[in-house]
Coordinates of C-alpha atoms and ligand atoms in Angstrom, one line a residue:
M75 CA 13.5 -22.7 2.6
E76 CA 16.1 -20.0 1.8
H77 CA 15.0 -17.9 -1.2
K78 CA 17.1 -15.9 -3.6
D79 CA 16.5 -12.1 -3.5
I80 CA 13.4 -11.2 -5.5
A81 CA 15.4 -8.5 -7.4
T82 CA 17.3 -11.1 -9.5
P83 CA 16.4 -12.1 -13.1
S84 CA 16.0 -15.8 -12.2
R85 CA 13.7 -15.3 -9.2
T86 CA 11.6 -12.7 -11.0
R87 CA 11.3 -14.9 -14.0
A88 CA 10.3 -17.9 -11.8
L89 CA 7.6 -15.8 -10.1
L90 CA 6.2 -14.6 -13.4
E91 CA 5.9 -18.1 -14.7
Q92 CA 4.5 -19.6 -11.5
H93 CA 1.8 -17.0 -11.3
H94 CA 1.2 -16.6 -15.1
F95 CA 1.8 -12.9 -14.6
N96 CA 2.0 -10.6 -17.6
F97 CA 3.2 -7.0 -17.3
K98 CA 0.7 -4.2 -17.7
K99 CA 2.4 -1.3 -19.5
S100 CA -0.5 1.0 -18.6
L101 CA 0.4 0.6 -14.9
G102 CA 4.1 1.4 -15.5
Q103 CA 5.2 -2.1 -14.5
N104 CA 9.0 -2.2 -14.9
F105 CA 10.4 -4.4 -12.1
L106 CA 13.9 -4.0 -10.6
I107 CA 16.1 -7.0 -11.1
D108 CA 19.3 -5.7 -9.6
V109 CA 19.9 -5.8 -5.9
N110 CA 22.9 -3.4 -6.1
I111 CA 20.7 -0.6 -7.3
I112 CA 18.2 -1.3 -4.5
R113 CA 21.0 -1.1 -2.0
K114 CA 22.1 2.3 -3.3
I115 CA 18.5 3.5 -3.0
I116 CA 18.2 2.3 0.5
D117 CA 21.6 3.7 1.6
A118 CA 20.5 7.1 0.3
S119 CA 17.4 7.0 2.4
E120 CA 19.3 6.3 5.6
I121 CA 16.7 3.9 6.9
D122 CA 17.1 2.3 10.3
A123 CA 15.1 0.3 12.8
T124 CA 13.1 3.4 13.9
T125 CA 12.1 4.4 10.3
G126 CA 8.7 3.8 8.8
V127 CA 8.7 3.5 5.0
I128 CA 5.9 4.3 2.6
E129 CA 6.3 2.5 -0.7
I130 CA 4.3 3.2 -3.8
G131 CA 3.9 0.2 -6.2
P132 CA 5.7 -2.8 -4.6
G133 CA 5.3 -4.9 -7.7
M134 CA 6.5 -8.4 -6.7
G135 CA 8.3 -7.0 -3.7
S136 CA 11.8 -6.6 -4.9
L137 CA 12.4 -3.3 -3.2
T138 CA 9.9 -4.0 -0.4
E139 CA 11.9 -7.1 0.8
Q140 CA 15.1 -5.1 1.2
L141 CA 13.3 -2.2 2.9
A142 CA 11.7 -4.7 5.3
K143 CA 15.1 -6.0 6.4
K144 CA 16.2 -2.5 7.5
A145 CA 13.1 -0.5 8.5
Q146 CA 10.8 -0.7 11.4
N147 CA 7.7 -1.0 9.3
V148 CA 6.8 -0.8 5.6
L149 CA 3.5 0.4 4.3
A150 CA 3.1 -0.4 0.5
F151 CA 0.3 0.7 -1.8
E152 CA -0.2 -1.5 -4.9
I153 CA -3.1 -0.9 -7.3
D154 CA -2.8 -4.2 -9.2
Q155 CA -4.9 -6.9 -7.6
R156 CA -3.1 -9.6 -9.5
L157 CA 0.1 -8.8 -7.5
I158 CA -1.5 -9.2 -4.1
P159 CA -1.3 -13.1 -3.9
I160 CA 2.3 -12.8 -5.2
L161 CA 3.2 -10.3 -2.5
D162 CA 1.6 -12.5 0.1
E163 CA 4.0 -15.2 -0.9
T164 CA 7.2 -13.2 -1.5
L165 CA 6.8 -11.1 1.7
A166 CA 5.6 -13.9 3.9
P167 CA 8.9 -13.9 5.9
Y168 CA 8.5 -10.2 6.8
S169 CA 5.9 -9.5 9.5
N170 CA 6.7 -5.7 9.4
V171 CA 5.1 -5.1 6.0
Q172 CA 1.6 -4.0 5.3
V173 CA 0.4 -4.1 1.7
I174 CA -2.7 -2.0 0.8
N175 CA -4.4 -2.9 -2.5
E176 CA -5.4 0.7 -3.4
D177 CA -4.6 3.5 -5.9
I178 CA -2.1 5.8 -4.2
L179 CA -3.9 8.8 -5.7
K180 CA -7.2 7.8 -4.0
A181 CA -6.1 6.2 -0.8
D182 CA -6.6 7.9 2.6
I183 CA -2.8 8.0 3.2
A184 CA -3.0 10.0 6.4
H185 CA -5.2 7.3 8.0
Y186 CA -3.0 4.4 6.9
V187 CA 0.2 6.2 8.0
Q188 CA -1.4 6.9 11.4
T189 CA -2.4 3.3 11.8
Y190 CA 0.7 1.5 10.6
L191 CA 3.5 4.0 11.0
G192 CA 2.2 6.2 13.8
H193 CA 4.8 4.8 16.2
C194 CA 7.8 5.3 13.9
E195 CA 10.3 8.1 14.7
R196 CA 10.9 9.0 11.1
I197 CA 9.0 8.4 7.9
M198 CA 10.5 8.1 4.4
V199 CA 8.9 7.5 1.1
V200 CA 11.0 5.0 -0.9
A201 CA 9.8 3.8 -4.3
N202 CA 10.4 2.9 -7.9
L203 CA 7.5 5.0 -9.0
P204 CA 5.0 4.2 -11.7
Y205 CA 6.3 6.7 -14.2
Y206 CA 3.0 7.7 -15.8
I207 CA 1.9 9.4 -12.6
T208 CA 5.2 10.5 -11.0
T209 CA 4.2 14.2 -10.8
P210 CA 0.7 13.7 -9.3
I211 CA 2.0 11.2 -6.8
L212 CA 4.7 13.6 -5.5
L213 CA 2.5 16.7 -5.5
N214 CA -0.2 14.8 -3.7
L215 CA 2.2 13.6 -1.0
M216 CA 4.0 16.9 -0.6
Q217 CA 0.9 19.1 -0.5
R218 CA -1.1 17.1 2.1
S219 CA 0.8 18.0 5.2
L220 CA 1.6 14.3 5.9
P221 CA 4.3 13.5 8.5
I222 CA 6.9 12.6 5.9
D223 CA 10.6 13.5 6.4
G224 CA 11.8 12.8 2.9
Y225 CA 11.6 10.9 -0.3
V226 CA 14.1 8.7 -2.2
V227 CA 12.4 7.9 -5.4
M228 CA 13.1 6.5 -8.9
M229 CA 11.5 8.2 -11.8
Q230 CA 12.0 9.1 -15.4
K231 CA 15.1 11.3 -16.0
E232 CA 13.2 14.3 -17.4
V233 CA 10.9 14.6 -14.4
G234 CA 13.8 14.2 -12.0
E235 CA 15.7 16.9 -13.7
R236 CA 12.7 19.2 -13.4
L237 CA 12.4 18.6 -9.7
N238 CA 16.1 19.4 -9.2
A239 CA 16.4 22.3 -11.7
Q240 CA 18.1 25.6 -10.9
V241 CA 16.5 28.9 -12.0
G242 CA 17.4 30.0 -15.5
T243 CA 17.8 26.4 -16.9
K244 CA 15.5 24.7 -19.5
A245 CA 14.2 22.2 -16.9
Y246 CA 13.2 24.9 -14.4
G247 CA 9.4 25.3 -14.1
S248 CA 6.4 25.1 -11.8
L249 CA 7.3 21.6 -10.6
S250 CA 10.8 22.8 -9.6
I251 CA 9.2 25.6 -7.6
V252 CA 6.8 23.2 -5.7
A253 CA 9.7 20.8 -5.0
Q254 CA 11.9 23.6 -3.8
Y255 CA 9.2 25.2 -1.7
Y256 CA 8.7 22.0 0.4
T257 CA 12.0 20.1 0.1
E258 CA 15.7 20.2 -0.5
T259 CA 16.4 18.1 -3.6
S260 CA 19.5 16.3 -4.8
K261 CA 20.3 13.7 -7.4
V262 CA 21.3 10.2 -6.1
L263 CA 22.1 8.3 -9.2
T264 CA 21.2 7.6 -12.8
V265 CA 20.0 4.1 -13.6
P266 CA 20.5 2.1 -16.8
K267 CA 17.5 0.5 -18.5
T268 CA 19.1 -2.9 -18.1
V269 CA 18.2 -3.2 -14.4
F270 CA 14.5 -3.5 -15.1
M271 CA 12.3 -6.3 -16.4
P272 CA 11.0 -5.3 -19.0
P273 CA 13.3 -2.4 -19.7
P274 CA 11.5 1.0 -19.9
N275 CA 11.6 3.2 -22.9
V276 CA 13.0 6.1 -21.0
D277 CA 16.1 6.8 -18.8
S278 CA 15.7 6.7 -15.1
I279 CA 17.1 8.7 -12.2
V280 CA 16.9 8.4 -8.4
V281 CA 16.2 11.7 -6.6
K282 CA 16.3 12.5 -2.9
L283 CA 13.9 15.2 -1.5
M284 CA 14.2 16.1 2.1
Q285 CA 11.3 17.9 3.6
R286 CA 12.2 21.4 4.9
P287 CA 11.2 22.1 8.6
Y288 CA 9.7 25.3 7.3
P289 CA 8.9 26.3 3.7
Q290 CA 11.6 28.4 2.1
I291 CA 9.3 31.4 1.9
D292 CA 6.2 32.5 3.8
I293 CA 3.0 32.0 1.9
D294 CA -0.5 32.1 3.4
D295 CA -2.4 30.3 0.6
E296 CA -0.3 27.7 -1.1
D297 CA -2.9 26.7 -3.7
R298 CA -3.2 30.3 -4.9
F299 CA 0.6 30.7 -4.9
F300 CA 1.2 27.6 -7.0
K301 CA -1.6 28.6 -9.4
M302 CA 0.2 31.9 -9.8
T303 CA 3.6 30.4 -10.4
K304 CA 2.2 27.9 -12.9
G305 CA 0.7 30.8 -14.8
A306 CA 4.1 32.2 -15.5
F307 CA 5.1 29.0 -17.5
T308 CA 1.9 28.4 -19.5
Q309 CA 3.7 29.1 -22.7
R310 CA 7.4 29.0 -22.0
R311 CA 8.5 31.2 -25.0
K312 CA 6.2 34.0 -24.0
T313 CA 7.0 36.8 -21.5
I314 CA 5.4 36.7 -18.0
N315 CA 3.4 39.7 -19.0
N316 CA 1.8 37.7 -21.9
N317 CA 1.3 34.6 -19.8
Y318 CA -0.4 36.5 -17.0
Q319 CA -2.8 38.0 -19.4
S320 CA -4.1 34.5 -20.0
L321 CA -4.1 33.4 -16.4
F322 CA -6.2 36.1 -14.8
V323 CA -10.0 36.4 -15.3
D324 CA -10.5 38.9 -18.2
G325 CA -6.7 39.3 -18.2
K326 CA -6.6 41.0 -21.6
K327 CA -8.8 43.8 -20.1
H328 CA -6.4 44.3 -17.2
K329 CA -3.2 44.7 -19.2
K330 CA -2.3 47.9 -17.3
A331 CA -2.9 46.4 -13.9
I332 CA -0.7 43.4 -14.8
T333 CA 2.2 45.7 -15.8
A334 CA 1.7 47.8 -12.7
W335 CA 1.7 44.7 -10.5
L336 CA 4.9 43.3 -12.1
E337 CA 6.6 46.7 -11.7
A338 CA 5.5 47.0 -8.1
A339 CA 7.3 43.7 -7.5
N340 CA 10.4 45.0 -9.4
I341 CA 10.0 42.4 -12.1
N342 CA 10.6 43.5 -15.7
P343 CA 7.4 42.4 -17.6
K344 CA 9.5 41.3 -20.5
R345 CA 11.2 38.5 -18.5
R346 CA 10.3 34.8 -18.9
G347 CA 9.0 32.6 -16.1
E348 CA 12.1 30.5 -16.0
T349 CA 14.3 33.5 -14.9
L350 CA 12.3 34.1 -11.8
T351 CA 13.5 32.8 -8.4
I352 CA 11.1 31.5 -5.8
E353 CA 11.8 34.6 -3.7
E354 CA 10.7 36.8 -6.7
F355 CA 7.5 34.7 -7.0
A356 CA 6.9 35.3 -3.3
T357 CA 7.2 39.1 -3.8
L358 CA 4.8 38.9 -6.7
Y359 CA 2.4 36.9 -4.6
E360 CA 2.5 39.5 -1.8
Q361 CA 2.0 42.4 -4.3
L362 CA -1.0 40.6 -5.9
K363 CA -2.9 41.5 -2.7
N364 CA -2.8 45.2 -3.8
F365 CA -4.4 44.4 -7.1
P366 CA -7.9 42.9 -6.3
E367 CA -8.9 43.3 -10.0
L368 CA -6.5 40.6 -10.9
E369 CA -8.4 37.4 -10.1
I370 CA -7.0 33.9 -10.6
Ligands
SAM232 N1 8.7 -1.7 -6.8 C1 8.6 -2.7 -7.9 C2 10.0 -2.9 -8.4 O1 10.8 -2.0 -8.3 O2 10.3 -4.0 -8.9 C3 7.7 -2.3 -9.0 C4 7.9 -0.9 -9.5 S1 6.9 -0.5 -11.0 C5 7.9 0.7 -11.7 C6 5.5 0.4 -10.5 C7 4.5 -0.3 -9.6 O3 3.4 0.6 -9.3 C8 3.8 -1.5 -10.3 O4 3.8 -2.6 -9.4 C9 2.3 -0.9 -10.5 O5 1.4 -2.0 -10.6 C10 2.2 0.0 -9.4 N2 1.2 1.1 -9.6 C11 0.8 1.7 -10.8 N3 -0.1 2.6 -10.6 C12 -0.3 2.7 -9.2 C13 -1.2 3.4 -8.4 N4 -2.0 4.4 -8.9 N5 -1.2 3.2 -7.1 C14 -0.4 2.2 -6.5 N6 0.4 1.5 -7.3 C15 0.5 1.7 -8.6

């Protein structure tokens, strides 16, 4: 029997009724009911028959179905057990989809990628993300050295703007630096609330992040580097000098060393975190090695 696309109001409503499904707000369940938006997301991700796709939160399969038609394989992580029998039904025509009923923040992604997408030439993450955990999901995927080539992901507008922010703007912060370090980011499109069921409270944006072959700067301990950059933004209205006094162990006792460290990196201690480029943070990081009394 020929079915309508899942991403239509009528098919989505029919599935909801048939399975007595009610949305869980706490899981960020806003399902896509517009196939045109899905096509734009898929076009931006340049998927072909050699691409493996990781999807986070397939819901009832609206995006998954269209991904399955273009990609070699789709690996989708869905936390909500109630959606598994629905996905079994909606995705039955697509033998190249594997649904894993696990929390994306806890799953052994490397293992599943190796098992189900190991043979694919290219791996893309394509998802309409659960907004309440957008940042942890992206940080977790980027920082784990997974074989991912890029991401085309829908998220709430504010987070998308932070990922894509230029130095000196209000949206620029530690998240912009992590994203810039690992990827080249660009905006794909803004999305109206009307394409979701139920409509979310916030505006949405689709962002593309392509993994860089090498990070933009050379850092030997990424964890330490990102803790250091985050420290510059703890209180955005304060100078970096002030913020770093709170970051370092016994920072208030090391005021002189902090000023000396900033000056050694040619950074005026009165500047604010949002004015520092990623290269300037890299210089600060290198200089920090000469100030062993400054412990993070
Ligand atoms: N892809 C579907 C669509 O566009 O119609 C649903 C997108 S909805 C915004 C987010 C989905 O992520 C929901 O299906 C939700 O149950 C799922 N989800 C929420 N938290 C999750 C987690 N920690 N791990 C995996 N999936 C999660």
